[in-house]
Each structure stands twice: as structure tokens, then as C-alpha cells.
Tab-separated table of C-alpha atoms in Angstrom:
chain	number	residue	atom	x	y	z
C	1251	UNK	CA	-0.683	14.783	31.973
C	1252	UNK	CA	1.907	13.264	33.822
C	1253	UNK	CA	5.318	11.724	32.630
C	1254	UNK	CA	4.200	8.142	34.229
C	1255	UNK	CA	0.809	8.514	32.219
C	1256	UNK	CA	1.973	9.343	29.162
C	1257	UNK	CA	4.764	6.627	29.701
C	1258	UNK	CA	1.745	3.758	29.885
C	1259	UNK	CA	-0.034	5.396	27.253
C	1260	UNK	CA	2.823	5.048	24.123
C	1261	UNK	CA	5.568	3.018	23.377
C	1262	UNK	CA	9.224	3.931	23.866
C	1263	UNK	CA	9.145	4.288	19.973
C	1264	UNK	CA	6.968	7.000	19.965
C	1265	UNK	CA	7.462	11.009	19.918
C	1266	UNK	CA	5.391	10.763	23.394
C	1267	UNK	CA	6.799	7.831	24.963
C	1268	UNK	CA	10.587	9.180	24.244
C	1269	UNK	CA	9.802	12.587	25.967
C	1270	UNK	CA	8.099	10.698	28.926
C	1271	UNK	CA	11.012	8.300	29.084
C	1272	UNK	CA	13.735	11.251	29.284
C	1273	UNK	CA	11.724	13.347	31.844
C	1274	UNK	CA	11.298	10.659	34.161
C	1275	UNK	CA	13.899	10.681	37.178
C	1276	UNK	CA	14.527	7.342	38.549
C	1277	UNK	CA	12.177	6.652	41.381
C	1278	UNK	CA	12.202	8.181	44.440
C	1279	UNK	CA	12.445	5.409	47.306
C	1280	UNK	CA	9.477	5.372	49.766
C	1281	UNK	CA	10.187	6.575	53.157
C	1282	UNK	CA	10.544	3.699	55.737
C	1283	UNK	CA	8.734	4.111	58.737
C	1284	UNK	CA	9.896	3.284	61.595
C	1285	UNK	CA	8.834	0.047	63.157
C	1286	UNK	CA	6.599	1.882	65.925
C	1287	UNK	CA	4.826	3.987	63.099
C	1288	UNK	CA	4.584	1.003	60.759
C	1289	UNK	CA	2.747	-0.798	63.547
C	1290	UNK	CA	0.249	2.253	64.163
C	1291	UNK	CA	-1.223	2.141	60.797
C	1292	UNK	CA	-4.439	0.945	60.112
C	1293	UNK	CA	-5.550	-1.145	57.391
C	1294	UNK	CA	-6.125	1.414	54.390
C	1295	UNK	CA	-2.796	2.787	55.152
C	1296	UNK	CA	-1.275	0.181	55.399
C	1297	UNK	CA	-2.499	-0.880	51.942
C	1298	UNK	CA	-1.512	2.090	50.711
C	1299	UNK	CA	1.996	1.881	52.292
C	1300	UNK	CA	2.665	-1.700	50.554
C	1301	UNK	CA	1.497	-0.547	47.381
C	1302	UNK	CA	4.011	2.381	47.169
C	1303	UNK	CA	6.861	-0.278	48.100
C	1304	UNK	CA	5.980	-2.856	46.083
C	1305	UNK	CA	5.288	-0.157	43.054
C	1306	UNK	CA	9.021	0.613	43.747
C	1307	UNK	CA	10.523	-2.704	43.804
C	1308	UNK	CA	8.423	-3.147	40.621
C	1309	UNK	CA	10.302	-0.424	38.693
C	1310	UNK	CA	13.127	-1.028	36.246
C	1311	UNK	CA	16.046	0.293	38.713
C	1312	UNK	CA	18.771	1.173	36.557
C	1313	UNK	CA	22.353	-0.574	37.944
C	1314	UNK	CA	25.502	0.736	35.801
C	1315	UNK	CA	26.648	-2.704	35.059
C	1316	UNK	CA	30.184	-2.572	33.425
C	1317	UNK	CA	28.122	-3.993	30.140
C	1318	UNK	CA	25.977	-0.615	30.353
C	1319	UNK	CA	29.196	1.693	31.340
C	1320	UNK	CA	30.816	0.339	27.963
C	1321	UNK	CA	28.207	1.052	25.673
C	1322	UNK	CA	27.352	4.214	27.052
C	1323	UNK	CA	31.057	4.972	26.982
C	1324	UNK	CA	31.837	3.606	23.665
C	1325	UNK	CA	28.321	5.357	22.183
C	1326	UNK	CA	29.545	8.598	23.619
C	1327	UNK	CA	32.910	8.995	21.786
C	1328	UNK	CA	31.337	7.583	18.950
C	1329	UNK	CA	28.712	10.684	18.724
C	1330	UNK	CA	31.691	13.274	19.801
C	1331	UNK	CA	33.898	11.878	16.779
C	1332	UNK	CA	30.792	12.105	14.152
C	1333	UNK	CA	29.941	15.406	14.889
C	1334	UNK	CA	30.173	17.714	11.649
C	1335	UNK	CA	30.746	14.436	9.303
C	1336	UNK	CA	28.655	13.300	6.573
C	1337	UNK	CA	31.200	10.848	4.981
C	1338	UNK	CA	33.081	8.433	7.209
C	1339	UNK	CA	30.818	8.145	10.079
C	1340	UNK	CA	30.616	5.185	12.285
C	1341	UNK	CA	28.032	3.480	14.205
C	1342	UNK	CA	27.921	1.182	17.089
C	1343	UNK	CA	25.966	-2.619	16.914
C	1344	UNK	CA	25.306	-3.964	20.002
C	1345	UNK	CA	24.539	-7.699	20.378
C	1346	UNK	CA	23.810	-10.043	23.329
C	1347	UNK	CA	21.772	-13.210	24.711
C	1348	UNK	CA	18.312	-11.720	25.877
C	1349	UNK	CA	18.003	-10.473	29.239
C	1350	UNK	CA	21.737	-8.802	29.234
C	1351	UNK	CA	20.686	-5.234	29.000
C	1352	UNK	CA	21.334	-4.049	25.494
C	1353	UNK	CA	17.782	-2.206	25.435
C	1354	UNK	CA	18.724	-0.697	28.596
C	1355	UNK	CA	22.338	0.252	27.221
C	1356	UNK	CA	21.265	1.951	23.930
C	1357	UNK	CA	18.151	4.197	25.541
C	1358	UNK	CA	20.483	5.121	28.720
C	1359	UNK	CA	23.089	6.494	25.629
C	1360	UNK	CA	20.111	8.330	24.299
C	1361	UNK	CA	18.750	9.296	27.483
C	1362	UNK	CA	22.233	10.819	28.173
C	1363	UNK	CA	22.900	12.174	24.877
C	1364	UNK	CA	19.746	14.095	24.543
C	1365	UNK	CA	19.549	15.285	28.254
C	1366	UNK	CA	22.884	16.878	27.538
C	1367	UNK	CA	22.079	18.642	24.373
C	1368	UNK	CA	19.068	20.437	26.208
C	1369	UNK	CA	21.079	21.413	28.410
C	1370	UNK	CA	23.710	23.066	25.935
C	1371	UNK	CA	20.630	24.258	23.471
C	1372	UNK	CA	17.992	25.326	25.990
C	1373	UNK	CA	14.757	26.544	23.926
C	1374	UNK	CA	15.331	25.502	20.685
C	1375	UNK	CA	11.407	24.171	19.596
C	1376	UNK	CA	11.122	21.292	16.995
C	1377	UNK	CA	13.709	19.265	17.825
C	1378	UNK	CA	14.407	15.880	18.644
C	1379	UNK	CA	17.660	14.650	19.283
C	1380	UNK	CA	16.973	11.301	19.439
C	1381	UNK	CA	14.965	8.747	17.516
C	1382	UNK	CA	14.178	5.251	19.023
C	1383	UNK	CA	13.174	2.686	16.431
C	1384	UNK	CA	11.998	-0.614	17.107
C	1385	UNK	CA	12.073	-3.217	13.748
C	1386	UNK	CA	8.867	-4.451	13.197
C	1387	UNK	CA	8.532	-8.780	12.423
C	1388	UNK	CA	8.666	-9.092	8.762
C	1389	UNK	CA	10.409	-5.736	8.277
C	1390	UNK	CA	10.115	-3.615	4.920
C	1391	UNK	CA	11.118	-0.385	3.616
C	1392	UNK	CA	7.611	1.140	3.999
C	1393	UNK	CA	7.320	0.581	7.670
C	1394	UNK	CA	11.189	1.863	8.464
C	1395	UNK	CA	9.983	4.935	6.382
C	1396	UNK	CA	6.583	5.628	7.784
C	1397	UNK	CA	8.588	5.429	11.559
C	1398	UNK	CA	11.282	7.580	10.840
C	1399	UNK	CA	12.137	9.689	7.677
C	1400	UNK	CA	10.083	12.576	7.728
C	1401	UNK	CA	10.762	12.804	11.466
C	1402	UNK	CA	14.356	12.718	11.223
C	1403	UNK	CA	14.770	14.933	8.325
C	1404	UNK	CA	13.016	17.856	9.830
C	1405	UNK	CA	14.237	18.031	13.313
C	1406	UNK	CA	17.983	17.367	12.622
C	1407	UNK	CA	18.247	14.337	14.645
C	1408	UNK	CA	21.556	13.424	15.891
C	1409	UNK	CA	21.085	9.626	17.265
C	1410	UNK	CA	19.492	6.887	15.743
C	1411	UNK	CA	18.934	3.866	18.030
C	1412	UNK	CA	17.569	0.688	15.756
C	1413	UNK	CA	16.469	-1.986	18.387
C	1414	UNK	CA	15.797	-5.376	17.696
C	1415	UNK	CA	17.591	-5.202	14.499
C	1416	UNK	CA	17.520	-9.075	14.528
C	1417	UNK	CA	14.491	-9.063	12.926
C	1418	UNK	CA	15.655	-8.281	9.721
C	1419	UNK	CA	16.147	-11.243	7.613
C	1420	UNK	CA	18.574	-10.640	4.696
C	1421	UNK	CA	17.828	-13.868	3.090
C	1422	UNK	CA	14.211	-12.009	2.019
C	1423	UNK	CA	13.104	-9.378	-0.270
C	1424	UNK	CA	11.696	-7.692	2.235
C	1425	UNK	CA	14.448	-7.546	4.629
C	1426	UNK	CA	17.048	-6.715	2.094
C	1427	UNK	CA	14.947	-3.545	1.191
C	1428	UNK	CA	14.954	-3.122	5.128
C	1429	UNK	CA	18.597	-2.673	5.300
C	1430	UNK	CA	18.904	-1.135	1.969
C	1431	UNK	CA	16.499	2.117	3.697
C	1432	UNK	CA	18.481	1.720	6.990
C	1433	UNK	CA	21.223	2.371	4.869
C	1434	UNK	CA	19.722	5.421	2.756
C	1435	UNK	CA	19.203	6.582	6.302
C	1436	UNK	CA	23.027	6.248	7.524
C	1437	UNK	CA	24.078	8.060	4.122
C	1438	UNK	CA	21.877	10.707	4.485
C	1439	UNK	CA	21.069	11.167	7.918
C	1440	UNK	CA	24.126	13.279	10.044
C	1441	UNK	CA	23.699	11.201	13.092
C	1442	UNK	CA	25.222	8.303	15.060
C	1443	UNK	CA	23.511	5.130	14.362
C	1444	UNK	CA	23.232	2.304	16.847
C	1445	UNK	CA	21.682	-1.021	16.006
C	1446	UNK	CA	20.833	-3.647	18.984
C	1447	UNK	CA	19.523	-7.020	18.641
C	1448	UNK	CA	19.821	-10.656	19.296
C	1449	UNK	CA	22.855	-12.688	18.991
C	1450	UNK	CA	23.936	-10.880	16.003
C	1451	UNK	CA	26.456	-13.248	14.946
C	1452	UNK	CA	23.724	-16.027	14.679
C	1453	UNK	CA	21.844	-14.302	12.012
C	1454	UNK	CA	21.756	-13.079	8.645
C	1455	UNK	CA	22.939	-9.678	9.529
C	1456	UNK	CA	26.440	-10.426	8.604
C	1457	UNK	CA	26.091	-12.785	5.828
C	1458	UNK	CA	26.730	-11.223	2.533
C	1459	UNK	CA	27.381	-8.192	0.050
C	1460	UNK	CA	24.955	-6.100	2.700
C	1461	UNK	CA	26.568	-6.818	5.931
C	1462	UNK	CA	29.806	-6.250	4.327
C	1463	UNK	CA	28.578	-2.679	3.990
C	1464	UNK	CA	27.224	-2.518	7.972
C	1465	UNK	CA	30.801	-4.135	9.169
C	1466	UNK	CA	32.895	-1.449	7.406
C	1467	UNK	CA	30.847	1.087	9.427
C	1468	UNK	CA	29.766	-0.145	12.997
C	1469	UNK	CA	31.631	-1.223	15.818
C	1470	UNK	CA	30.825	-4.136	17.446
C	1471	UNK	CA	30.559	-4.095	21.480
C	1472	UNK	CA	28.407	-7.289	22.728
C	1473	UNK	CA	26.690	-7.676	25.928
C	1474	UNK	CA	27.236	-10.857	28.083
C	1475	UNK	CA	25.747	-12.132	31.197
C	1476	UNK	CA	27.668	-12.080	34.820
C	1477	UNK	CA	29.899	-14.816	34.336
C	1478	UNK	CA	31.133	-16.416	38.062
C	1479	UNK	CA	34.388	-18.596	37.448
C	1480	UNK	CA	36.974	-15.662	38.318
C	1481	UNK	CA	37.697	-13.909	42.046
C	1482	UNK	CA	37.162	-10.579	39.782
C	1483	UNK	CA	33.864	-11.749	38.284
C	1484	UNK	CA	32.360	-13.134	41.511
C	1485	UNK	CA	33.709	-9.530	43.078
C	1486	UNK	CA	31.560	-7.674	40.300
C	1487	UNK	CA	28.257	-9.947	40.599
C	1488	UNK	CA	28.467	-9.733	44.418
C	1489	UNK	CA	28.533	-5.512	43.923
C	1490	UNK	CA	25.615	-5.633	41.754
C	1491	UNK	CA	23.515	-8.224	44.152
C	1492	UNK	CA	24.458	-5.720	46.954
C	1493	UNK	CA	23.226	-2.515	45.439
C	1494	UNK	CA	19.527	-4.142	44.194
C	1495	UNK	CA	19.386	-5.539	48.042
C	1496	UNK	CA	20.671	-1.664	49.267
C	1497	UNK	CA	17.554	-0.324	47.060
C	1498	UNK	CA	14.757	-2.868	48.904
C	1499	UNK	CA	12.298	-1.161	50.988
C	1500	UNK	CA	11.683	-4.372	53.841
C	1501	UNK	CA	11.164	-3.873	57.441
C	1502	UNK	CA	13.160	-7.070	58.493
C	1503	UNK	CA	15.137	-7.886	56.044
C	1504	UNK	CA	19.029	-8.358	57.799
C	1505	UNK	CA	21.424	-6.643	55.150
C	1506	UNK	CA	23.509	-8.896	53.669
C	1507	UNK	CA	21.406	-11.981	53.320
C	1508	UNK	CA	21.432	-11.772	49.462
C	1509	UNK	CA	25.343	-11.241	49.390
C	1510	UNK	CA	25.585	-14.602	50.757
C	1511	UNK	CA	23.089	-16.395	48.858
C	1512	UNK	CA	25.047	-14.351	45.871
C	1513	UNK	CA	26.281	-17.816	43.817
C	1514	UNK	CA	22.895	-18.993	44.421
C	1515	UNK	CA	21.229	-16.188	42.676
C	1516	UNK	CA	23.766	-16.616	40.229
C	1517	UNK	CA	22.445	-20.189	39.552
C	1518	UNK	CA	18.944	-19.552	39.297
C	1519	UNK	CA	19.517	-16.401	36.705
C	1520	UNK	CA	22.533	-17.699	34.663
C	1521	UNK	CA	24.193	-14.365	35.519
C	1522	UNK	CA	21.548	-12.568	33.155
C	1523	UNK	CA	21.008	-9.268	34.786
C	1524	UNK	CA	17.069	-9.257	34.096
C	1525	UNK	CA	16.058	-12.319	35.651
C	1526	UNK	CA	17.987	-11.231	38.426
C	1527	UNK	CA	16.273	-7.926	38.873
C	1528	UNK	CA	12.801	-10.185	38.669
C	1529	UNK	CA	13.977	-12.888	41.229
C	1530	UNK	CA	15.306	-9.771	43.568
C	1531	UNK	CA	12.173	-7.758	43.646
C	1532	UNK	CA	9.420	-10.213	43.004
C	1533	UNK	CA	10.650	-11.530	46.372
C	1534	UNK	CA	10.612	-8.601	47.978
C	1535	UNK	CA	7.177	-7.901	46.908
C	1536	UNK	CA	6.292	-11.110	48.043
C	1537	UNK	CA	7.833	-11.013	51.458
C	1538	UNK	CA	5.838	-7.795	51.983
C	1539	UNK	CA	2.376	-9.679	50.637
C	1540	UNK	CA	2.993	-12.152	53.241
C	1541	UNK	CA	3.884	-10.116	56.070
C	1542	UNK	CA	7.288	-11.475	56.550
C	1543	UNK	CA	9.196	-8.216	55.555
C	1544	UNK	CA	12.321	-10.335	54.731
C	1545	UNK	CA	13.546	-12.341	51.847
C	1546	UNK	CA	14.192	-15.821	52.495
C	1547	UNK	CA	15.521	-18.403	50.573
C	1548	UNK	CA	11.937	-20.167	50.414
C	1549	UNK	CA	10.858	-16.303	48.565
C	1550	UNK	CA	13.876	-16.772	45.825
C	1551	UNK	CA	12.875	-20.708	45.462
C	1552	UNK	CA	8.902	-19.235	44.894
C	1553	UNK	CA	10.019	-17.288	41.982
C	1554	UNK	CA	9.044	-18.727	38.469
C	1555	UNK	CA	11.848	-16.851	36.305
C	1556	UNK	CA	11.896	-16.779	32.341
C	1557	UNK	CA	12.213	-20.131	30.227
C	1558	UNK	CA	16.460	-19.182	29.451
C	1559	UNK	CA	16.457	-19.176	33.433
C	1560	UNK	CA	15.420	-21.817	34.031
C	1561	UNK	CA	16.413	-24.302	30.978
C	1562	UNK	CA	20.134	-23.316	32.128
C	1563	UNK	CA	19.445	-24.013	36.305
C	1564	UNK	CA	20.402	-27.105	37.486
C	1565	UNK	CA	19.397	-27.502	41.493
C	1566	UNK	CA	21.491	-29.175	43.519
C	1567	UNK	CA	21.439	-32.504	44.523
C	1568	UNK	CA	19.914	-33.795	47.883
C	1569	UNK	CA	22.408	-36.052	49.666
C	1570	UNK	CA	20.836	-39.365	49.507
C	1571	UNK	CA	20.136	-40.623	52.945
């Protein structure tokens, strides 16, 4: 079974999905044909040609944005500093707005974390490096354990990524007994912990006696989205534009065009890297649907983006006649 099948088959949270997610390489781009070639195919192949770009655009291309090169940085030095330590350990808590990439930050640590440690401990069976939890609405002790505890106590893990850690609610019974077996896990447990969620700050995460306890051991790094008021910051948004519109697979599409319509895109998306990478390559599946091979500011206008999008977009005004 392949690494893409077993991908669609189980969550990221799962023994299965993990290994898939780790063994897959980021995508191979599709050959362009030349324009002579792409003219002499017939119908099926040309079906099949489309599909295999559009399939492309469709997949999550990972873009080191300095947000992801933190985290992964920070994460790193982190796991180096708590090797060998059982007492006075620390852990990393990542918070953002949605669509800023802390998902993508804390499995590209554990991607990179457990890729090297295969490669310095080649052949050692029943281990797994890395455990990816995701906190289940209405969290409670029995569901945290029935994820993770036997798992993590019998193959010596060494990361522990807690996603959507939001969804504990420290005002409940239930979510106090939550954190109280995250906790039994950090105490017990010799790995690096890393909790992500949702504007952290905003919730009752760090409201009393128990998030006392998770400030004195995690370090806070936050994710924001592409901000556009600076030379530097409009320098960094315009690198990562450029690099998704390097990656397109289009036939007429003149480089450059999305650099210029850069503060546009930054508009419609808020400077939130994930509704940038839909407006970007729904386009540019839609420009090959349509034959035009070329995204055009009518193919970005087309695009219905998340609600966050587009509560924050404001159009500009027609000049009145």
C-alpha cells in the first residue's frame, strides 16, 4: 500500500497516518510539455495531463515562512537541551489566528525530528519517535489516555505534539482532568512537549492555579499572519507570493504577474498564509479548467476564500463617474 493511500485512509493522529506523513517527499512537479507537444495530445491525455497539474497545485506545498523557520528552530534546541532530563524540561506552546500555519509548524518539527533520529538509529523496531495528538471537543482524561499512554510508554517517545490544545476548557471538570493527564504525561514522559492551538491568550489555558503550572514550563512562540505596513514586511510577502507562483505548472502564465498583484493578494487573504495558498492554486486550477493557462485577476476575484478572509477584505472603491 502506498504512502498517499494510507495517508487518505487515517488521520495524521494515527500510528498509520504519522508513518505515511513522514515517508512522503513533497511532490514531484509534473513535467511541462512543451507548447508543440501540449498541442499534439488528444483528449484522454490531455485529461490526464490536467489532472496531474491540477493534483499538484492541489497539494499542501510547504513554503518555510519565517513563522515556520522559528518554530522549527526554537522546537529544535528545545529537544537538544531536554535530552537526558526528567526534571526541568521545557516545552514549546504555539499560538496563532487560524490559517497562520501552526499545524504546519509543529508536524514539520516532528517530521524533522523523527527523520533525523532514523537516520542516527537505523533498524531499531518498535519505536516511534513522535506522537501527534489532536484534543478531542469536550476533552477528558480517558480519551488523552486511550490516544497516547500505552503508546508512549513502550516505544520511548521523544516528542509530543498536542494540537488544538484550545479545546480544553479549564473552567470544566472535564477539562481540568484534561490538563491534569497532559500533565502526568510531561512528568513522566522524557520527551519535548509542544502544545498548538487557537489564540491561546483568549482562552482558559492561562487562567489559574493550572496554567500557572504550563507557563513555568513552555515557551511561548506565536504565529501571526504577513503583515504589509513595513518595506521589510512587503519584501517578505512579495518572496513568498513569488515562490507559490515559481511552483505553478501553467502554459501561459507570464512570470511575475502575481508579484505585482502582491498587495492585492494581500487584501483578499489578510496576510494569512492558507487562504493564500487556496486563492494561488485554486486559480491556477481554474485557469487550466478553462483553457486559459494563465491567472488573471478575474481567476483571483472567482475565488470564494474562508469566512476570516473575507469578513477582514474590504474592495476598493469604484470612482464614481
Amino acid at each position: 500500500m502506498s504512502a498517499s493511500t494510507l495517508d487518505s485512509r487515517h488521520p495524521l493522529a494515527t500510528k498509520q497516518g504519522w508513518s505515511a506523513f513522514i515517508a512522503r517527499a513533497n511532490p514531484e512537479p509534473p513535467q511541462l510539455l512543451s507548447d508543440a507537444d501540449w498541442r499534439k495530445l488528444d483528449e484522454l491525455e490531455r485529461e490526464v495531463y490536467d489532472d496531474a497539474r491540477q493534483d499538484y497545485h492541489s497539494s499542501l506545498l510547504l513554503v518555510a515562512t519565517p513563522d515556520i523557520r522559528k518554530i522549527i528552530h526554537t522546537g529544535s534546541k528545545l529537544i537538544i537541551n531536554n535530552r537526558g532530563k526528567q526534571l526541568g524540561r521545557r516545552g514549546l506552546i504555539v499560538s496563532g489566528s487560524s490559517g497562520t500555519g501552526k499545524s504546519t509548524s509543529i508536524t514539520q518539527l516532528g517530521k524533522k525530528f523523527q527523520v533525523e533520529f532514523e537516520r542516527r538509529n537505523p533498524g531499531i523496531p518498535d519505536r516511534i519517535p513522535v506522537v501527534y495528538i489532536v484534543v478531542p471537543p469536550d476533552a477528558n482524561p480517558k480519551a488523552l489516555a486511550h490516544t497516547v499512554a500505552a503508546v508512549m510508554r513502550r516505544a520511548s517517545t521523544g516528542l509530543v505534539l498536542v494540537d488544538e490544545i484550545h479545546r480544553l476548557d479549564l473552567t470544566t471538570r472535564k477539562g481540568k482532568d484534561a490538563s491534569d493527564q497532559l500533565k502526568y504525561f510531561f512528568d513522566t514522559i522524557s520527551a519535548t512537549f509542544v502544545y498548538a492551538g487557537l489564540d491561546l491568550a483568549e482562552t482558559s489555558l492561562f487562567t489559574g492555579v493550572r496554567s500557572r503550572q504550563i507557563a513555568g514550563r513552555f515557551i511561548p512562540v506565536s504565529t501571526e499572519p504577513f503583515a504589509h505596513h513595513t518595506v521589510e514586511a512587503k519584501r517578505d510577502w512579495i518572496k513568498l507570493v513569488a515562490t507559490m507562483e515559481h511552483s505553478l505548472r501553467l502554459h501561459h502564465h507570464p512570470p511575475g504577474t502575481l508579484i505585482e498583484l502582491a498587495p492585492h493578494l494581500h487584501a483578499r487573504t489578510g496576510g494569512m498564509i492558507g487562504s493564500l495558498d487556496q486563492l494561488i492554486y485554486e486559480a491556477a486550477n481554474d485557469a487550466i479548467s478553462d483553457g486559459s493557462e494563465k491567472i488573471t485577476r478575474t481567476h483571483l476575484d472567482a475565488v470564494i476564500l474562508d469566512i476570516a478572509a473575507n469578513d477582514q477584505y474590504e474592495p476598493p472603491r469604484r470612482p464614481k463617474r
